[in-house]
CSV table of C-alpha atoms (C1' of nucleotides) in Angstrom, one decimal:
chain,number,residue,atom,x,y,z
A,1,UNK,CA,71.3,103.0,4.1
A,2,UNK,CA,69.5,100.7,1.8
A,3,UNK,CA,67.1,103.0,0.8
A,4,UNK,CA,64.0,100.7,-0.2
A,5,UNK,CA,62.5,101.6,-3.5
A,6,UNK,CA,59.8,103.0,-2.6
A,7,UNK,CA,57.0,101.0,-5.3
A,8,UNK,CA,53.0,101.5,-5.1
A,9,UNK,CA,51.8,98.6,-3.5
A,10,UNK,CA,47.8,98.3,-4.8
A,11,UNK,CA,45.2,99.2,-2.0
A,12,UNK,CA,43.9,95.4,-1.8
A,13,UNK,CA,47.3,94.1,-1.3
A,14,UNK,CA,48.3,97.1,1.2
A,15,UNK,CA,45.1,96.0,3.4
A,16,UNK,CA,45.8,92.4,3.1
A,17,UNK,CA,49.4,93.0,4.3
A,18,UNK,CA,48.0,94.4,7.0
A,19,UNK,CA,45.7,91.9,7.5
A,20,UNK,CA,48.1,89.0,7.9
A,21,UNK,CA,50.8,90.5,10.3
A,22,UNK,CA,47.7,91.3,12.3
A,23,UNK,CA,46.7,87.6,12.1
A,24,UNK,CA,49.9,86.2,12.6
A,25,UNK,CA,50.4,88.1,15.4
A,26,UNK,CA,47.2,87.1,17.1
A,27,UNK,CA,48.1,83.1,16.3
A,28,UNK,CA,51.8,83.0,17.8
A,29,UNK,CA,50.2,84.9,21.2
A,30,UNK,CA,47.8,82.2,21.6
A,31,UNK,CA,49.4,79.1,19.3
A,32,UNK,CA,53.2,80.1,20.6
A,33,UNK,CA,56.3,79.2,18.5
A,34,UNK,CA,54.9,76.7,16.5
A,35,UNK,CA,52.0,78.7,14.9
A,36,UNK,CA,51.0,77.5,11.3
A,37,UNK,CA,51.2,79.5,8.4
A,38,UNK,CA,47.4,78.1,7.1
A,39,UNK,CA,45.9,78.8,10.3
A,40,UNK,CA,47.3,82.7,9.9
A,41,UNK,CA,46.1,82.4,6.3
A,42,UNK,CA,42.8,81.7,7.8
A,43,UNK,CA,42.7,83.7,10.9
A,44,UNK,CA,43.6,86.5,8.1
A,45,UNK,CA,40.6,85.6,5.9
A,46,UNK,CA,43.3,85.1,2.9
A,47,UNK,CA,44.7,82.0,1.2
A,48,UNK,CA,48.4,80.8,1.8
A,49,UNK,CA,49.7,82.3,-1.3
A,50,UNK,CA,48.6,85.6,0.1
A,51,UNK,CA,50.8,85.0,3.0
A,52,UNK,CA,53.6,83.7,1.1
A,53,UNK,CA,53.8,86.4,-1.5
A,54,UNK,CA,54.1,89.5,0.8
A,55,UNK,CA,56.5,86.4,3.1
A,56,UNK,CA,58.8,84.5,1.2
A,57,UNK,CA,58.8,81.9,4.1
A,58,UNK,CA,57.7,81.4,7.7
A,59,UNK,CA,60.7,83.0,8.7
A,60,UNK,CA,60.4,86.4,7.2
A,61,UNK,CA,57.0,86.9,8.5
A,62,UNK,CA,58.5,86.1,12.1
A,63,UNK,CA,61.1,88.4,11.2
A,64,UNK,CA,59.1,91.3,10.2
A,65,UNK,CA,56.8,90.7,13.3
A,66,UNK,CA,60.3,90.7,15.6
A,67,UNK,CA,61.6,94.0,13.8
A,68,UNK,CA,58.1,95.8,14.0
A,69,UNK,CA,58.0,95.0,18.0
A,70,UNK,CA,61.7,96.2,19.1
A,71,UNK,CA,61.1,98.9,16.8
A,72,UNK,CA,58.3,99.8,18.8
A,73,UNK,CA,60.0,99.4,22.5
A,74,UNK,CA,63.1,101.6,21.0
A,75,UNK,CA,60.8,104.3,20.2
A,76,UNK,CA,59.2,104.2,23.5
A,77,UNK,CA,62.8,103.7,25.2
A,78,UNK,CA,63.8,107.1,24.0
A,79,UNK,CA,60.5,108.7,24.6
A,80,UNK,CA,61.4,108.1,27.8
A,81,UNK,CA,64.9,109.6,27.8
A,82,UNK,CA,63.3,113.0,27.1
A,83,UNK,CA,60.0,112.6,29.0
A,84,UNK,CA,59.2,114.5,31.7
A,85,UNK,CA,59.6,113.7,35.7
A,86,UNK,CA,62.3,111.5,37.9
A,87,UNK,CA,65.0,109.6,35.9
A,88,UNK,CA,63.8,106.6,38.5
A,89,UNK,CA,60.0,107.0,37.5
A,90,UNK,CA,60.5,107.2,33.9
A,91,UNK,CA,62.5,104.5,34.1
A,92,UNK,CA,59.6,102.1,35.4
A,93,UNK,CA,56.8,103.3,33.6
A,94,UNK,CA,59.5,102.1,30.5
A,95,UNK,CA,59.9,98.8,31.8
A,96,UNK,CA,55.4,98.9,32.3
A,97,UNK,CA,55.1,99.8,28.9
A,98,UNK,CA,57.1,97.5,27.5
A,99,UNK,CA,55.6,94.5,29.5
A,100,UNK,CA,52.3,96.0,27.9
A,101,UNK,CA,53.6,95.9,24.6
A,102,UNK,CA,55.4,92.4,25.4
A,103,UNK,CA,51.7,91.2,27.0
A,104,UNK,CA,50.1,92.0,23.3
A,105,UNK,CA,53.1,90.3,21.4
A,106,UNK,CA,53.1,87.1,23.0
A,107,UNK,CA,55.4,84.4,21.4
A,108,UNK,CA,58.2,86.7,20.2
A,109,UNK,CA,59.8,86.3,23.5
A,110,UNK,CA,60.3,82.6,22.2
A,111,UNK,CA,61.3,83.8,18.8
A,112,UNK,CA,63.9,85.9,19.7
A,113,UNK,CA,65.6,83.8,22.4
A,114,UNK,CA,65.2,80.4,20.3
A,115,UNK,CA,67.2,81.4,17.3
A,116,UNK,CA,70.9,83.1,16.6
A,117,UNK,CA,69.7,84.3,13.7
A,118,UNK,CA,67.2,86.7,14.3
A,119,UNK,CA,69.5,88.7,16.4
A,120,UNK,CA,70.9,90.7,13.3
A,121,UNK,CA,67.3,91.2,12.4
A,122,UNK,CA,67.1,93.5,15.1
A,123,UNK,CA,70.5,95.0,15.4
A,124,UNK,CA,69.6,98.6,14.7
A,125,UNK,CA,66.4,98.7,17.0
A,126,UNK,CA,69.1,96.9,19.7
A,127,UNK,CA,71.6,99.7,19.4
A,128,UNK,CA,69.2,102.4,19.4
A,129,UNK,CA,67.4,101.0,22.6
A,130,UNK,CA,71.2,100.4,24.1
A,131,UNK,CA,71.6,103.9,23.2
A,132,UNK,CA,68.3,104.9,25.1
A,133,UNK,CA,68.7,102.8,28.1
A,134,UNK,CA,72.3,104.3,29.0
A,135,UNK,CA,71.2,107.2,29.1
A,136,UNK,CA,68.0,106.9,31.3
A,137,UNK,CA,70.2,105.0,33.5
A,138,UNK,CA,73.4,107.1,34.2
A,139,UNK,CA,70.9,110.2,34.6
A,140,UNK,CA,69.5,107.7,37.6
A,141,UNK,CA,72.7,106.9,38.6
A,142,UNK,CA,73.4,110.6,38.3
A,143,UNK,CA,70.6,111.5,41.2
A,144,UNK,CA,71.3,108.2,43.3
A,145,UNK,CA,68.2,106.4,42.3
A,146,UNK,CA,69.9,103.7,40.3
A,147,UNK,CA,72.6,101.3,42.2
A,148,UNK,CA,76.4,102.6,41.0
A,149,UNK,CA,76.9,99.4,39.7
A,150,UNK,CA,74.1,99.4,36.8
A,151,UNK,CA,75.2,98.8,33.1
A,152,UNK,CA,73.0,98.2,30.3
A,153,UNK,CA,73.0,94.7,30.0
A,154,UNK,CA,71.5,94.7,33.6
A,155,UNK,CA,68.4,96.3,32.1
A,156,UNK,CA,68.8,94.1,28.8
A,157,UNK,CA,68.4,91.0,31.2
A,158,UNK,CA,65.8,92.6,33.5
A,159,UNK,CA,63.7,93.7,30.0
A,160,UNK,CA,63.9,90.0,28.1
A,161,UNK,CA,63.0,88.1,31.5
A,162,UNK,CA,60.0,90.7,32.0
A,163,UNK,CA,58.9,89.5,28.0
A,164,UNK,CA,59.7,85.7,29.7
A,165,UNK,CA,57.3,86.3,32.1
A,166,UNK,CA,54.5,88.0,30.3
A,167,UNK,CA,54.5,85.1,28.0
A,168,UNK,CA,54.3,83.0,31.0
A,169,UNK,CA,51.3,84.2,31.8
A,170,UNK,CA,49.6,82.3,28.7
A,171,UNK,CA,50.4,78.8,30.9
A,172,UNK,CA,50.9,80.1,34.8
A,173,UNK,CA,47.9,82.0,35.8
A,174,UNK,CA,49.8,82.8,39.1
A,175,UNK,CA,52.0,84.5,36.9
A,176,UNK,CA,51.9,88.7,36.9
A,177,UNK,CA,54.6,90.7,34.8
A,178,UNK,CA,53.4,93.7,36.7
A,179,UNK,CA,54.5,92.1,39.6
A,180,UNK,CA,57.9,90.9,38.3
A,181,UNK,CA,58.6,95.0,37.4
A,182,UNK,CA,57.5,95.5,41.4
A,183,UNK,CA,59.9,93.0,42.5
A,184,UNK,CA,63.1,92.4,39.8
A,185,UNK,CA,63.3,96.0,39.0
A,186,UNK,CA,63.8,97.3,42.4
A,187,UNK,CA,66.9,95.2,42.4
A,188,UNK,CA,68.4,98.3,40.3
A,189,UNK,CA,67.5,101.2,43.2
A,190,UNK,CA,70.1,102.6,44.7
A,191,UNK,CA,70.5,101.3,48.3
B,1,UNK,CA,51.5,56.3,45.6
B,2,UNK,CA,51.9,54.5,42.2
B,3,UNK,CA,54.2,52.2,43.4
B,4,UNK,CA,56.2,51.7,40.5
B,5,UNK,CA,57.0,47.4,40.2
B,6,UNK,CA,60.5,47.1,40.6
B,7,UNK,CA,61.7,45.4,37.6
B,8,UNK,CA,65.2,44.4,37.4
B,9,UNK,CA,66.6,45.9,34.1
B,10,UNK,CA,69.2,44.3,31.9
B,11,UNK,CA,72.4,45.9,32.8
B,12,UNK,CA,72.9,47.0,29.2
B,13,UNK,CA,69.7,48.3,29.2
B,14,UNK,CA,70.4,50.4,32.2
B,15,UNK,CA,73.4,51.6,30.8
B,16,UNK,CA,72.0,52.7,27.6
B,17,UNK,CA,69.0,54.6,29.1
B,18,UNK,CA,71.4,56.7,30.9
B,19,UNK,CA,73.2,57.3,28.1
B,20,UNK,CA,70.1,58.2,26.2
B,21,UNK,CA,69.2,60.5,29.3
B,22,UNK,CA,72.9,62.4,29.4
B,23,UNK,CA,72.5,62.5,25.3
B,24,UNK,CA,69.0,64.3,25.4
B,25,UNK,CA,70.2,66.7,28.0
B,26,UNK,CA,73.2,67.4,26.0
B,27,UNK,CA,71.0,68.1,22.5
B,28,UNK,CA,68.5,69.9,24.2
B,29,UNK,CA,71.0,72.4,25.7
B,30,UNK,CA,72.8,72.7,22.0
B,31,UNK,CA,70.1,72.6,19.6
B,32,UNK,CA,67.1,74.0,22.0
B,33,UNK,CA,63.3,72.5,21.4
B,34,UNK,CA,63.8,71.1,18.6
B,35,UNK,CA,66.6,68.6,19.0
B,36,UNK,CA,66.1,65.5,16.8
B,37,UNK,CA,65.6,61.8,18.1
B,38,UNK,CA,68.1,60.2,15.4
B,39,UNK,CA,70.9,62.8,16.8
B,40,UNK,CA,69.7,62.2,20.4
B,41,UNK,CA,70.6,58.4,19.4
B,42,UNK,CA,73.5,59.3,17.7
B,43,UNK,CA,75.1,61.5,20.4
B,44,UNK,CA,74.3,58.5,22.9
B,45,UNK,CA,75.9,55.9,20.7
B,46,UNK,CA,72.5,53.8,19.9
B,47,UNK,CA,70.1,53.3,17.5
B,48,UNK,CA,66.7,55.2,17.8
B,49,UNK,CA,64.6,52.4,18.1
B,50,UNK,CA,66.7,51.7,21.7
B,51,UNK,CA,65.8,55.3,22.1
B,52,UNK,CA,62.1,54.6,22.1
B,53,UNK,CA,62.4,51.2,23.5
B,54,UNK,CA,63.0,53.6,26.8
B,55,UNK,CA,60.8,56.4,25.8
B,56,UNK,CA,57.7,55.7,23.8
B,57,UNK,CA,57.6,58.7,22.5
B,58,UNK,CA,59.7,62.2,21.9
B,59,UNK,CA,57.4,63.6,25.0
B,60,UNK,CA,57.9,61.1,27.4
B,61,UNK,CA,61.5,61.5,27.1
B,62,UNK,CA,61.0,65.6,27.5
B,63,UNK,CA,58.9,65.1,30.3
B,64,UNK,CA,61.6,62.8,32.0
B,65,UNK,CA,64.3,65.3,31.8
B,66,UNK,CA,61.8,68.0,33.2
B,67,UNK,CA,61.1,66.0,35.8
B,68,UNK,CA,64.4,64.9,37.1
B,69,UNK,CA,65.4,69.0,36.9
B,70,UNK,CA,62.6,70.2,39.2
B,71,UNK,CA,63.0,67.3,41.3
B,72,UNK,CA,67.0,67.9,41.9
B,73,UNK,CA,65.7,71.9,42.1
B,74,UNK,CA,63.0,70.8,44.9
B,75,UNK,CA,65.8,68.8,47.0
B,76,UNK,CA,67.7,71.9,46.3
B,77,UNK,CA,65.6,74.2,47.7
B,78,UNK,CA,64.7,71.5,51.0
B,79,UNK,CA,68.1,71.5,51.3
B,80,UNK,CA,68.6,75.3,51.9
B,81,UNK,CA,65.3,75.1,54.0
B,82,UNK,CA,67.6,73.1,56.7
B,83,UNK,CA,70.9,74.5,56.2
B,84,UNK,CA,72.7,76.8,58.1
B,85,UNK,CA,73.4,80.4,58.1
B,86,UNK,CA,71.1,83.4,57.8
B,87,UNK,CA,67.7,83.1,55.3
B,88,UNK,CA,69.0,85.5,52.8
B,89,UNK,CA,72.4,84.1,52.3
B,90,UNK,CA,70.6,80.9,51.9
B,91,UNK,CA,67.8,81.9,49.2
B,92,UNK,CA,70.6,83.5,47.4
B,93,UNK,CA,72.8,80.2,47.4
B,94,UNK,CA,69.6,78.8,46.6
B,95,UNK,CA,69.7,81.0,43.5
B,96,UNK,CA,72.8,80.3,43.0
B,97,UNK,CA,72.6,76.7,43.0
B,98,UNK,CA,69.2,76.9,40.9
B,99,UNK,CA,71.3,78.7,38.2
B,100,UNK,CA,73.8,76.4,38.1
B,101,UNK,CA,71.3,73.5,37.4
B,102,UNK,CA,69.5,75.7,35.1
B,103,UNK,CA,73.1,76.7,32.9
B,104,UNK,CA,73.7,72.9,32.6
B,105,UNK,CA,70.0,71.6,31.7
B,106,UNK,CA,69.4,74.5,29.4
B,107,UNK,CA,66.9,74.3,26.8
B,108,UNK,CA,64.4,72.9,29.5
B,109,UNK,CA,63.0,76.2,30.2
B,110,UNK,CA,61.7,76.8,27.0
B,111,UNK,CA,60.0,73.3,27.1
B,112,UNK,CA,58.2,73.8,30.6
B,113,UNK,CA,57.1,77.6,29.6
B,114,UNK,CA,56.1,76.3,25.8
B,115,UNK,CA,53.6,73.9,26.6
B,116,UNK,CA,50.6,74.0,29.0
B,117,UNK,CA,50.4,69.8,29.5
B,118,UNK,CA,54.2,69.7,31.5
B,119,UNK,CA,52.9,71.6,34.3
B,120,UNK,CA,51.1,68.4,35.1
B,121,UNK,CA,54.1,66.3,35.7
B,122,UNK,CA,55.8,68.6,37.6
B,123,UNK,CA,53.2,69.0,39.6
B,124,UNK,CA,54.5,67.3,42.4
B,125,UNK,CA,57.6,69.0,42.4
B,126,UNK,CA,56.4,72.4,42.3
B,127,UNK,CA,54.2,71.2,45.6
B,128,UNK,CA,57.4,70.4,47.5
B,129,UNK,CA,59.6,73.4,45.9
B,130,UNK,CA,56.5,75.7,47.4
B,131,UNK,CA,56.4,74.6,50.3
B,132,UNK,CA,60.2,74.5,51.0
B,133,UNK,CA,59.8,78.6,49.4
B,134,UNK,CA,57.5,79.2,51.6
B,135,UNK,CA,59.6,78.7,54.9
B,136,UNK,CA,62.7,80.0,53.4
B,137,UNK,CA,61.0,83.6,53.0
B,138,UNK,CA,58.7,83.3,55.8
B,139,UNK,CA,62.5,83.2,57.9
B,140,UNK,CA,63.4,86.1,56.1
B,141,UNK,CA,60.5,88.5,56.6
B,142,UNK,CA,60.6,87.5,60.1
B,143,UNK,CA,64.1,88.5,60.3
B,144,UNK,CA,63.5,91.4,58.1
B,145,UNK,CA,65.8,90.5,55.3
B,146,UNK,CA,63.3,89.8,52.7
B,147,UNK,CA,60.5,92.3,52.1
B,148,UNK,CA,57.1,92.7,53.8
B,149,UNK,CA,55.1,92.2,50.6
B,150,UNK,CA,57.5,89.0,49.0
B,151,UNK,CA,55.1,86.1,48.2
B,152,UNK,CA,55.7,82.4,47.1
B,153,UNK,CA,54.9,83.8,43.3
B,154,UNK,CA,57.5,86.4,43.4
B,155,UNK,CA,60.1,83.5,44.2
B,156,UNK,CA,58.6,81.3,41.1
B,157,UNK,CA,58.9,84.5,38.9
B,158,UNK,CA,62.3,85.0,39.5
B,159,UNK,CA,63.2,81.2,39.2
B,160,UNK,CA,61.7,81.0,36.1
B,161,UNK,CA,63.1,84.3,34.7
B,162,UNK,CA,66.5,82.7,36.1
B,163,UNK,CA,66.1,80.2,34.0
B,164,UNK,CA,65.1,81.8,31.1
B,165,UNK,CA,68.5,84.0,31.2
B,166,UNK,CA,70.6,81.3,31.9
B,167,UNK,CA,69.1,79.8,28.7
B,168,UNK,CA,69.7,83.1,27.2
B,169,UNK,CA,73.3,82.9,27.8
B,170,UNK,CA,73.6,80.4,24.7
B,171,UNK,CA,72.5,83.0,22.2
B,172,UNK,CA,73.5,86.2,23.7
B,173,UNK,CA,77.2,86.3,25.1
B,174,UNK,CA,76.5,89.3,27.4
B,175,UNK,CA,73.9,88.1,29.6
B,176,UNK,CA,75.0,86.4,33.0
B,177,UNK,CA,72.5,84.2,35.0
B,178,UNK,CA,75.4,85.3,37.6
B,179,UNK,CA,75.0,88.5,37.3
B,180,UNK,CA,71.3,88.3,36.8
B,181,UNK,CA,70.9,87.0,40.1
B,182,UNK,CA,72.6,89.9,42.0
B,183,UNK,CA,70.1,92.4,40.3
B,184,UNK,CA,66.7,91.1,40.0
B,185,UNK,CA,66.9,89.0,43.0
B,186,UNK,CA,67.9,92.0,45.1
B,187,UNK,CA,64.2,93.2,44.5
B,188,UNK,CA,63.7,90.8,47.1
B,189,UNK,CA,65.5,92.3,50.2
B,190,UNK,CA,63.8,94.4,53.0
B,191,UNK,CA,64.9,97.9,52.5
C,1,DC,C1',34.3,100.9,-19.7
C,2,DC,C1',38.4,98.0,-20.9
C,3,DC,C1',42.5,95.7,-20.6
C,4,DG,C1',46.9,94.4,-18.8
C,5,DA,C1',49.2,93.8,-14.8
C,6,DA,C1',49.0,92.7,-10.0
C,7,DA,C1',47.1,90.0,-6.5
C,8,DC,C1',44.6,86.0,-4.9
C,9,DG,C1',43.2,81.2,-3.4
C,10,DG,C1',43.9,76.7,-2.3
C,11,DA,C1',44.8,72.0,-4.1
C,12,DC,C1',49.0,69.8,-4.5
C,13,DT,C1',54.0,68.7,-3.9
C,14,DT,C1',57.9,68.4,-1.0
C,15,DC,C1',60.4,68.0,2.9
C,16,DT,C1',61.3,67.1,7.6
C,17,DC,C1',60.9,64.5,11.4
C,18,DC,C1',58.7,61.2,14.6
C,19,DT,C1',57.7,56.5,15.2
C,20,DT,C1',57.3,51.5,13.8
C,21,DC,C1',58.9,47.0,12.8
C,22,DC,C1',61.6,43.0,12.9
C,23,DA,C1',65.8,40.3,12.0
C,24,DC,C1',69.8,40.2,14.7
C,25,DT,C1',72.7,40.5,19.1
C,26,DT,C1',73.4,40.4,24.0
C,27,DT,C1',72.4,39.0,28.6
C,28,DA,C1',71.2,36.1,32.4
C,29,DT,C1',69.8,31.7,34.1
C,30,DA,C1',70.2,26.6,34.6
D,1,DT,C1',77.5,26.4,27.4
D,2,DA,C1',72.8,26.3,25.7
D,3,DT,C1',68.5,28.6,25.6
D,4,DA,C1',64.9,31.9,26.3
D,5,DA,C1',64.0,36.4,27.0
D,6,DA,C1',65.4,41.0,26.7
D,7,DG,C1',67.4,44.4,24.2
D,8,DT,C1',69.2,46.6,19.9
D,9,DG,C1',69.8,49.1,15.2
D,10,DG,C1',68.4,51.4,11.5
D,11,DA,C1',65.7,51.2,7.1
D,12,DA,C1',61.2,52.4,5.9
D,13,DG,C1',56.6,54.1,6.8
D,14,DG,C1',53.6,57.9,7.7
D,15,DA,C1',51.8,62.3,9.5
D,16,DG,C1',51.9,66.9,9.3
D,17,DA,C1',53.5,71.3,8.1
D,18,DA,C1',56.1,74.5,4.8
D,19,DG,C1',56.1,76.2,0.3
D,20,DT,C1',54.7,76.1,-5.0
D,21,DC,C1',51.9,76.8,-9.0
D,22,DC,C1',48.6,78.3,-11.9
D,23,DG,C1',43.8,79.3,-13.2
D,24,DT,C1',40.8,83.0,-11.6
D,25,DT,C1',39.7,87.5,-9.7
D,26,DT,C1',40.5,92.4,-8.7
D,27,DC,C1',42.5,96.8,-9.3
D,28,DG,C1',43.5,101.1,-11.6
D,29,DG,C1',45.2,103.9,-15.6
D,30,DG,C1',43.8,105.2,-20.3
DNA sequence: CCCGAAACGGACTTCTCCTTCCACTTTATA
DNA sequence: TATAAAGTGGAAGGAGAAGTCCGTTTCGGG
């Protein structure tokens, strides 16, 4: 489905692409939601109209940020699926990776709970990682090391509160999201 | 400490600073962080300049609201200290209640984890919701419904995760703060 | 090596709010 | 009820951040 057309890009502008989602990323992690697109500009070593011709606005550099990073967690979401070991085990070291991933991305949390919009951004890396997530869960159901009761939205909650948290951690020092998977995750063992 | 002068206030003017408050809550919980001062006004059936005549500034008002929620959350949380009935059917009321407080004052989540400078005037509060933590688990482990392991921080996580999902439940119709708080907070039990 | 197209930089414009200011209204006191 | 003080409303000011524009630079095919 809407099959990009795939055009060149010159080698300058492909690196300075780069460049400013890199930058961007690093200035919402420590600036939070209200990063500004001149200091990613300069944190990118590039000049605004740089930024603003690979992203129209503000909005579409968040968005392609926001779609890069649940991409990322539904890949590793069905990694897991298949991955080797206890449907229990597999399903924490998911919920470890993605607090690492969520650690490194700080700021999106905010993104994505703040506005309506960007929901259909990430539709089809949602479904996919639905998709995953069932799966790794009724196989733990399965061998009684998930509680009967579990659905996906359960580990939905349990993953956007862990991103809460890690971005926490920016302000609470007392704050640890590998703590919170210790603690809010065992909530879903069987009993 | 600081003992503020009492100063009798016009009875207009004490009307319309509640009706500022109420208004603020209101826009905060509709339009998130970045509700406006001239809708605030608006909603509350003033012009902004009583809005500032009350608040100085767009922060003090924030920071008033925050306030008054962790302070009805700390008498909350003293409250379950005394009450009746065994420690972990009380922290879960607790929860319970917390949630309920959180669904109604939403968009003050965001605020407290967005911005470093709040902690401070919540300070207080967080003391006396610590302290009142700390008994309420310390009963529990010691009648081995809570976990060995559970620490004061745990508790905060889980709060403030709470609070985020119950925020959540604005923008994403299948979370449930309710529901939330029979999974995650079941991490918490003694098993 | 040359040239046209693509990409760049950053001063400048625009827009969006927060906040101020002050003439006017309401309250409380004598 | 008259008067001073307290409070009010909302137009206008101002700060700051998003986004535009265009002269200059860089790339890459011929």
């Amino acid at each position: 489905m809407t099959a990009t057309t795939e055009k060149p890009m010159r080698a300058d502008a492909r690196r300075n692409r780069e460049k400013v989602i890199e930058a961007a990323r690093a200035e919402f992690a420590s600036e939070g939601q209200d990063a500004q697109m001149p200091d990613i500009a300069k944190r990118a070593g590039v000049g605004v109209g740089t930024v603003y011709r690979h992203f129209p606005t503000k909005e579409a550099l968040v968005e392609a940020l926001v779609r890069d990073h649940f991409s990322r967690i539904a890949d590793l979401a069905e990694a897991a699926v298949d991955a080797e070991g206890e449907p229990w085990d597999r399903f924490i070291s998911l919920a470890t990776i993605c607090g690492e991933r969520c650690a490194s991305d700080r700021g999106l949390a905010a993104a994505v709970a703040g506005s309506r919009e960007i929901l259909g951004v990430i539709a089809e890396q949602e479904t996919r990682l639905r998709a995953a997530t069932t799966r790794l869960i009724e196989e733990g159901r399965a061998t009684g090391q998930v509680r009967e009761d579990a659905t996906v939205e359960d580990v939905s909650m349990l993953m956007c509160s862990l991103a809460c948290i890690a971005d926490m951690e920016n302000t609470r020092p007392d704050f640890s999201w590998r703590r919170y998977v210790e603690v809010a995750f065992e909530g879903m063992r069987a009993r």
